[in-house]
């Protein structure tokens, strides 16, 4: 039995994955939530299968190892380094990264033939981000606590950062 939040990093990139068990949650925002958009009506969602989700962003080192490219090079406000989050990645590039990583992990017998690395669905992403909470943020606090948990426009200094620091 796999427990919520169980970690594994048994892949060539040693990218840590967290287990998200099946479950139900209210996707979207309640009517009274501050800064709620009109398209965020709450709906009941049931995820019938658990999934593994990356604990952190894919690093520049990991992306380059799999793809052989560095789309962030020469871009404004981007630090470079093996442990810096990969940036300037298109959706198509992210899908191709998952496809190539799946192929290499299957060839190395670290991933089963029926398993694959994929981008999370919108429901999977919100479910994982909520981490069992029904508040705006998984940590249960207001925006004043966000600085402890995430890089965003008010604390990022408009640049990329090493993964795992928030």
PDB file of C-alpha atoms in Angstrom:
ATOM      1  CA  UNK A   1       0.000   0.000   0.000  1.00  0.00           C
ATOM      2  CA  UNK A   2       1.435   3.335  -1.054  1.00  0.00           C
ATOM      3  CA  UNK A   3       0.845   6.238   1.360  1.00  0.00           C
ATOM      4  CA  UNK A   4       0.041   9.815   0.339  1.00  0.00           C
ATOM      5  CA  UNK A   5       3.271  11.767  -0.005  1.00  0.00           C
ATOM      6  CA  UNK A   6       5.483   8.666  -0.246  1.00  0.00           C
ATOM      7  CA  UNK A   7       8.616   9.584  -2.194  1.00  0.00           C
ATOM      8  CA  UNK A   8      10.688   7.808  -4.802  1.00  0.00           C
ATOM      9  CA  UNK A   9      13.591   8.875  -6.998  1.00  0.00           C
ATOM     10  CA  UNK A  10      14.534   5.623  -8.703  1.00  0.00           C
ATOM     11  CA  UNK A  11      15.001   7.155 -12.150  1.00  0.00           C
ATOM     12  CA  UNK A  12      18.048   8.254 -14.127  1.00  0.00           C
ATOM     13  CA  UNK A  13      17.533  11.908 -13.162  1.00  0.00           C
ATOM     14  CA  UNK A  14      16.934  11.077  -9.502  1.00  0.00           C
ATOM     15  CA  UNK A  15      13.901  13.327  -9.859  1.00  0.00           C
ATOM     16  CA  UNK A  16      11.822  12.912  -6.700  1.00  0.00           C
ATOM     17  CA  UNK A  17       8.214  11.878  -7.250  1.00  0.00           C
ATOM     18  CA  UNK A  18       5.424  11.995  -4.656  1.00  0.00           C
ATOM     19  CA  UNK A  19       2.491   9.560  -4.537  1.00  0.00           C
ATOM     20  CA  UNK A  20      -0.985  11.069  -4.816  1.00  0.00           C
ATOM     21  CA  UNK A  21      -3.622   8.445  -3.926  1.00  0.00           C
ATOM     22  CA  UNK A  22      -7.051   8.271  -5.559  1.00  0.00           C
ATOM     23  CA  UNK A  23      -9.617  10.557  -3.976  1.00  0.00           C
ATOM     24  CA  UNK A  24     -12.375  13.118  -4.277  1.00  0.00           C
ATOM     25  CA  UNK A  25     -12.218  16.895  -4.002  1.00  0.00           C
ATOM     26  CA  UNK A  26     -14.028  20.084  -4.984  1.00  0.00           C
ATOM     27  CA  UNK A  27     -12.191  21.502  -7.988  1.00  0.00           C
ATOM     28  CA  UNK A  28     -12.418  25.243  -8.542  1.00  0.00           C
ATOM     29  CA  UNK A  29     -13.084  28.061  -6.105  1.00  0.00           C
ATOM     30  CA  UNK A  30     -16.041  28.734  -3.824  1.00  0.00           C
ATOM     31  CA  UNK A  31     -18.216  31.718  -4.785  1.00  0.00           C
ATOM     32  CA  UNK A  32     -16.994  33.932  -1.937  1.00  0.00           C
ATOM     33  CA  UNK A  33     -13.270  33.409  -2.503  1.00  0.00           C
ATOM     34  CA  UNK A  34     -11.258  36.610  -3.004  1.00  0.00           C
ATOM     35  CA  UNK A  35      -9.881  37.100  -6.549  1.00  0.00           C
ATOM     36  CA  UNK A  36     -12.067  34.263  -7.882  1.00  0.00           C
ATOM     37  CA  UNK A  37     -12.541  34.190 -11.659  1.00  0.00           C
ATOM     38  CA  UNK A  38     -15.953  33.537 -13.186  1.00  0.00           C
ATOM     39  CA  UNK A  39     -14.698  30.290 -14.772  1.00  0.00           C
ATOM     40  CA  UNK A  40     -13.768  28.746 -11.400  1.00  0.00           C
ATOM     41  CA  UNK A  41     -17.145  27.265 -10.483  1.00  0.00           C
ATOM     42  CA  UNK A  42     -16.657  24.369  -8.085  1.00  0.00           C
ATOM     43  CA  UNK A  43     -17.319  20.854  -9.340  1.00  0.00           C
ATOM     44  CA  UNK A  44     -16.975  17.527  -7.575  1.00  0.00           C
ATOM     45  CA  UNK A  45     -14.097  15.479  -9.001  1.00  0.00           C
ATOM     46  CA  UNK A  46     -13.179  11.880  -8.288  1.00  0.00           C
ATOM     47  CA  UNK A  47      -9.755  10.603  -9.269  1.00  0.00           C
ATOM     48  CA  UNK A  48     -10.107   6.826  -9.426  1.00  0.00           C
ATOM     49  CA  UNK A  49      -6.400   6.109  -9.914  1.00  0.00           C
ATOM     50  CA  UNK A  50      -3.442   7.343  -7.918  1.00  0.00           C
ATOM     51  CA  UNK A  51      -0.449   8.916  -9.653  1.00  0.00           C
ATOM     52  CA  UNK A  52       3.130  10.014  -9.094  1.00  0.00           C
ATOM     53  CA  UNK A  53       3.889  13.739  -9.439  1.00  0.00           C
ATOM     54  CA  UNK A  54       7.257  15.486  -9.447  1.00  0.00           C
ATOM     55  CA  UNK A  55       8.072  17.091  -6.106  1.00  0.00           C
ATOM     56  CA  UNK A  56       9.887  19.947  -7.848  1.00  0.00           C
ATOM     57  CA  UNK A  57      10.269  21.410 -11.280  1.00  0.00           C
ATOM     58  CA  UNK A  58      12.449  19.627 -13.817  1.00  0.00           C
ATOM     59  CA  UNK A  59      15.940  21.083 -13.557  1.00  0.00           C
ATOM     60  CA  UNK A  60      18.003  22.529 -16.382  1.00  0.00           C
ATOM     61  CA  UNK A  61      20.433  19.637 -15.893  1.00  0.00           C
ATOM     62  CA  UNK A  62      17.662  17.048 -16.189  1.00  0.00           C
ATOM     63  CA  UNK A  63      16.041  18.683 -19.193  1.00  0.00           C
ATOM     64  CA  UNK A  64      19.339  18.967 -21.055  1.00  0.00           C
ATOM     65  CA  UNK A  65      20.252  15.353 -20.239  1.00  0.00           C
ATOM     66  CA  UNK A  66      16.991  14.085 -21.750  1.00  0.00           C
ATOM     67  CA  UNK A  67      16.442  16.583 -24.569  1.00  0.00           C
ATOM     68  CA  UNK A  68      19.958  17.706 -25.456  1.00  0.00           C
ATOM     69  CA  UNK A  69      18.787  21.332 -25.625  1.00  0.00           C
ATOM     70  CA  UNK A  70      18.793  24.389 -23.342  1.00  0.00           C
ATOM     71  CA  UNK A  71      15.947  26.725 -24.430  1.00  0.00           C
ATOM     72  CA  UNK A  72      16.615  29.142 -21.537  1.00  0.00           C
ATOM     73  CA  UNK A  73      20.162  29.995 -22.669  1.00  0.00           C
ATOM     74  CA  UNK A  74      20.630  33.674 -23.384  1.00  0.00           C
ATOM     75  CA  UNK A  75      17.182  34.623 -22.084  1.00  0.00           C
ATOM     76  CA  UNK A  76      16.700  37.650 -19.853  1.00  0.00           C
ATOM     77  CA  UNK A  77      16.533  37.152 -16.063  1.00  0.00           C
ATOM     78  CA  UNK A  78      17.436  33.445 -16.185  1.00  0.00           C
ATOM     79  CA  UNK A  79      20.103  32.028 -13.947  1.00  0.00           C
ATOM     80  CA  UNK A  80      21.778  28.954 -15.355  1.00  0.00           C
ATOM     81  CA  UNK A  81      22.889  25.833 -13.545  1.00  0.00           C
ATOM     82  CA  UNK A  82      22.196  22.124 -13.248  1.00  0.00           C
ATOM     83  CA  UNK A  83      19.848  22.610 -10.255  1.00  0.00           C
ATOM     84  CA  UNK A  84      17.981  25.662 -11.576  1.00  0.00           C
ATOM     85  CA  UNK A  85      14.413  25.108 -12.791  1.00  0.00           C
ATOM     86  CA  UNK A  86      14.184  24.653 -16.559  1.00  0.00           C
ATOM     87  CA  UNK A  87      12.335  27.564 -18.158  1.00  0.00           C
ATOM     88  CA  UNK A  88      11.246  28.752 -21.597  1.00  0.00           C
ATOM     89  CA  UNK A  89       9.870  25.250 -22.214  1.00  0.00           C
ATOM     90  CA  UNK A  90       6.877  25.020 -24.565  1.00  0.00           C
ATOM     91  CA  UNK A  91       4.018  22.612 -23.932  1.00  0.00           C
ATOM     92  CA  UNK A  92       5.166  20.569 -26.932  1.00  0.00           C
ATOM     93  CA  UNK A  93       8.708  20.419 -25.496  1.00  0.00           C
ATOM     94  CA  UNK A  94       7.339  19.285 -22.118  1.00  0.00           C
ATOM     95  CA  UNK A  95       5.329  16.507 -23.786  1.00  0.00           C
ATOM     96  CA  UNK A  96       8.385  15.453 -25.801  1.00  0.00           C
ATOM     97  CA  UNK A  97      10.516  15.473 -22.633  1.00  0.00           C
ATOM     98  CA  UNK A  98       8.020  13.077 -21.013  1.00  0.00           C
ATOM     99  CA  UNK A  99       8.003  10.833 -24.104  1.00  0.00           C
ATOM    100  CA  UNK A 100      11.802  10.644 -24.320  1.00  0.00           C
ATOM    101  CA  UNK A 101      12.215  10.151 -20.584  1.00  0.00           C
ATOM    102  CA  UNK A 102       9.634   7.346 -20.664  1.00  0.00           C
ATOM    103  CA  UNK A 103      11.451   5.646 -23.544  1.00  0.00           C
ATOM    104  CA  UNK A 104      14.835   5.820 -21.802  1.00  0.00           C
ATOM    105  CA  UNK A 105      13.457   4.637 -18.451  1.00  0.00           C
ATOM    106  CA  UNK A 106      11.683   1.689 -20.099  1.00  0.00           C
ATOM    107  CA  UNK A 107      14.896   0.746 -21.934  1.00  0.00           C
ATOM    108  CA  UNK A 108      16.762   0.796 -18.598  1.00  0.00           C
ATOM    109  CA  UNK A 109      14.004  -1.380 -17.022  1.00  0.00           C
ATOM    110  CA  UNK A 110      13.226   1.305 -14.429  1.00  0.00           C
ATOM    111  CA  UNK A 111       9.723   1.861 -15.829  1.00  0.00           C
ATOM    112  CA  UNK A 112       7.172  -0.758 -16.815  1.00  0.00           C
ATOM    113  CA  UNK A 113       5.807  -1.034 -20.341  1.00  0.00           C
ATOM    114  CA  UNK A 114       2.380   0.150 -19.161  1.00  0.00           C
ATOM    115  CA  UNK A 115       3.780   3.100 -17.200  1.00  0.00           C
ATOM    116  CA  UNK A 116       4.690   6.496 -18.634  1.00  0.00           C
ATOM    117  CA  UNK A 117       5.852   9.936 -17.599  1.00  0.00           C
ATOM    118  CA  UNK A 118       3.170  12.469 -18.542  1.00  0.00           C
ATOM    119  CA  UNK A 119       2.099  15.971 -17.709  1.00  0.00           C
ATOM    120  CA  UNK A 120      -0.614  15.995 -15.033  1.00  0.00           C
ATOM    121  CA  UNK A 121      -4.193  16.728 -16.006  1.00  0.00           C
ATOM    122  CA  UNK A 122      -5.697  19.935 -14.636  1.00  0.00           C
ATOM    123  CA  UNK A 123      -7.632  17.865 -12.074  1.00  0.00           C
ATOM    124  CA  UNK A 124      -4.521  15.941 -10.988  1.00  0.00           C
ATOM    125  CA  UNK A 125      -2.569  19.180 -10.633  1.00  0.00           C
ATOM    126  CA  UNK A 126      -5.212  20.906  -8.499  1.00  0.00           C
ATOM    127  CA  UNK A 127      -5.766  17.775  -6.387  1.00  0.00           C
ATOM    128  CA  UNK A 128      -2.043  17.487  -5.656  1.00  0.00           C
ATOM    129  CA  UNK A 129      -1.659  21.220  -4.977  1.00  0.00           C
ATOM    130  CA  UNK A 130      -4.531  21.189  -2.509  1.00  0.00           C
ATOM    131  CA  UNK A 131      -2.877  18.299  -0.605  1.00  0.00           C
ATOM    132  CA  UNK A 132      -6.136  17.466   1.161  1.00  0.00           C
ATOM    133  CA  UNK A 133      -6.892  21.077   2.092  1.00  0.00           C
ATOM    134  CA  UNK A 134     -10.037  22.952   1.126  1.00  0.00           C
ATOM    135  CA  UNK A 135      -8.460  26.387   1.620  1.00  0.00           C
ATOM    136  CA  UNK A 136      -6.938  28.684  -1.009  1.00  0.00           C
ATOM    137  CA  UNK A 137      -3.510  27.242  -0.260  1.00  0.00           C
ATOM    138  CA  UNK A 138      -2.410  23.748   0.768  1.00  0.00           C
ATOM    139  CA  UNK A 139      -0.744  25.149   3.892  1.00  0.00           C
ATOM    140  CA  UNK A 140      -4.086  26.535   5.065  1.00  0.00           C
ATOM    141  CA  UNK A 141      -2.902  30.093   5.558  1.00  0.00           C
ATOM    142  CA  UNK A 142      -3.504  33.249   3.671  1.00  0.00           C
ATOM    143  CA  UNK A 143      -1.360  34.891   1.026  1.00  0.00           C
ATOM    144  CA  UNK A 144       0.937  36.354   3.704  1.00  0.00           C
ATOM    145  CA  UNK A 145       2.359  32.823   4.219  1.00  0.00           C
ATOM    146  CA  UNK A 146       2.853  32.191   0.488  1.00  0.00           C
ATOM    147  CA  UNK A 147       6.372  33.644   0.621  1.00  0.00           C
ATOM    148  CA  UNK A 148       7.444  30.591   2.657  1.00  0.00           C
ATOM    149  CA  UNK A 149       6.086  28.127   0.077  1.00  0.00           C
ATOM    150  CA  UNK A 150       6.502  29.537  -3.436  1.00  0.00           C
ATOM    151  CA  UNK A 151       8.398  31.847  -5.738  1.00  0.00           C
ATOM    152  CA  UNK A 152       6.095  34.433  -7.283  1.00  0.00           C
ATOM    153  CA  UNK A 153       6.307  37.993  -8.596  1.00  0.00           C
ATOM    154  CA  UNK A 154       6.602  39.581  -5.145  1.00  0.00           C
ATOM    155  CA  UNK A 155       9.559  37.483  -3.921  1.00  0.00           C
ATOM    156  CA  UNK A 156      11.296  36.040  -6.988  1.00  0.00           C
ATOM    157  CA  UNK A 157      13.206  39.180  -7.987  1.00  0.00           C
ATOM    158  CA  UNK A 158      12.047  38.373 -11.532  1.00  0.00           C
ATOM    159  CA  UNK A 159      14.506  35.514 -11.926  1.00  0.00           C
ATOM    160  CA  UNK A 160      14.695  31.727 -11.716  1.00  0.00           C
ATOM    161  CA  UNK A 161      15.840  29.932  -8.578  1.00  0.00           C
ATOM    162  CA  UNK A 162      17.311  26.538  -7.627  1.00  0.00           C
ATOM    163  CA  UNK A 163      14.649  23.881  -7.182  1.00  0.00           C
ATOM    164  CA  UNK A 164      13.739  22.654  -3.716  1.00  0.00           C
ATOM    165  CA  UNK A 165      14.144  25.990  -1.936  1.00  0.00           C
ATOM    166  CA  UNK A 166      10.380  26.533  -1.489  1.00  0.00           C
TER     167      UNK A 166
END
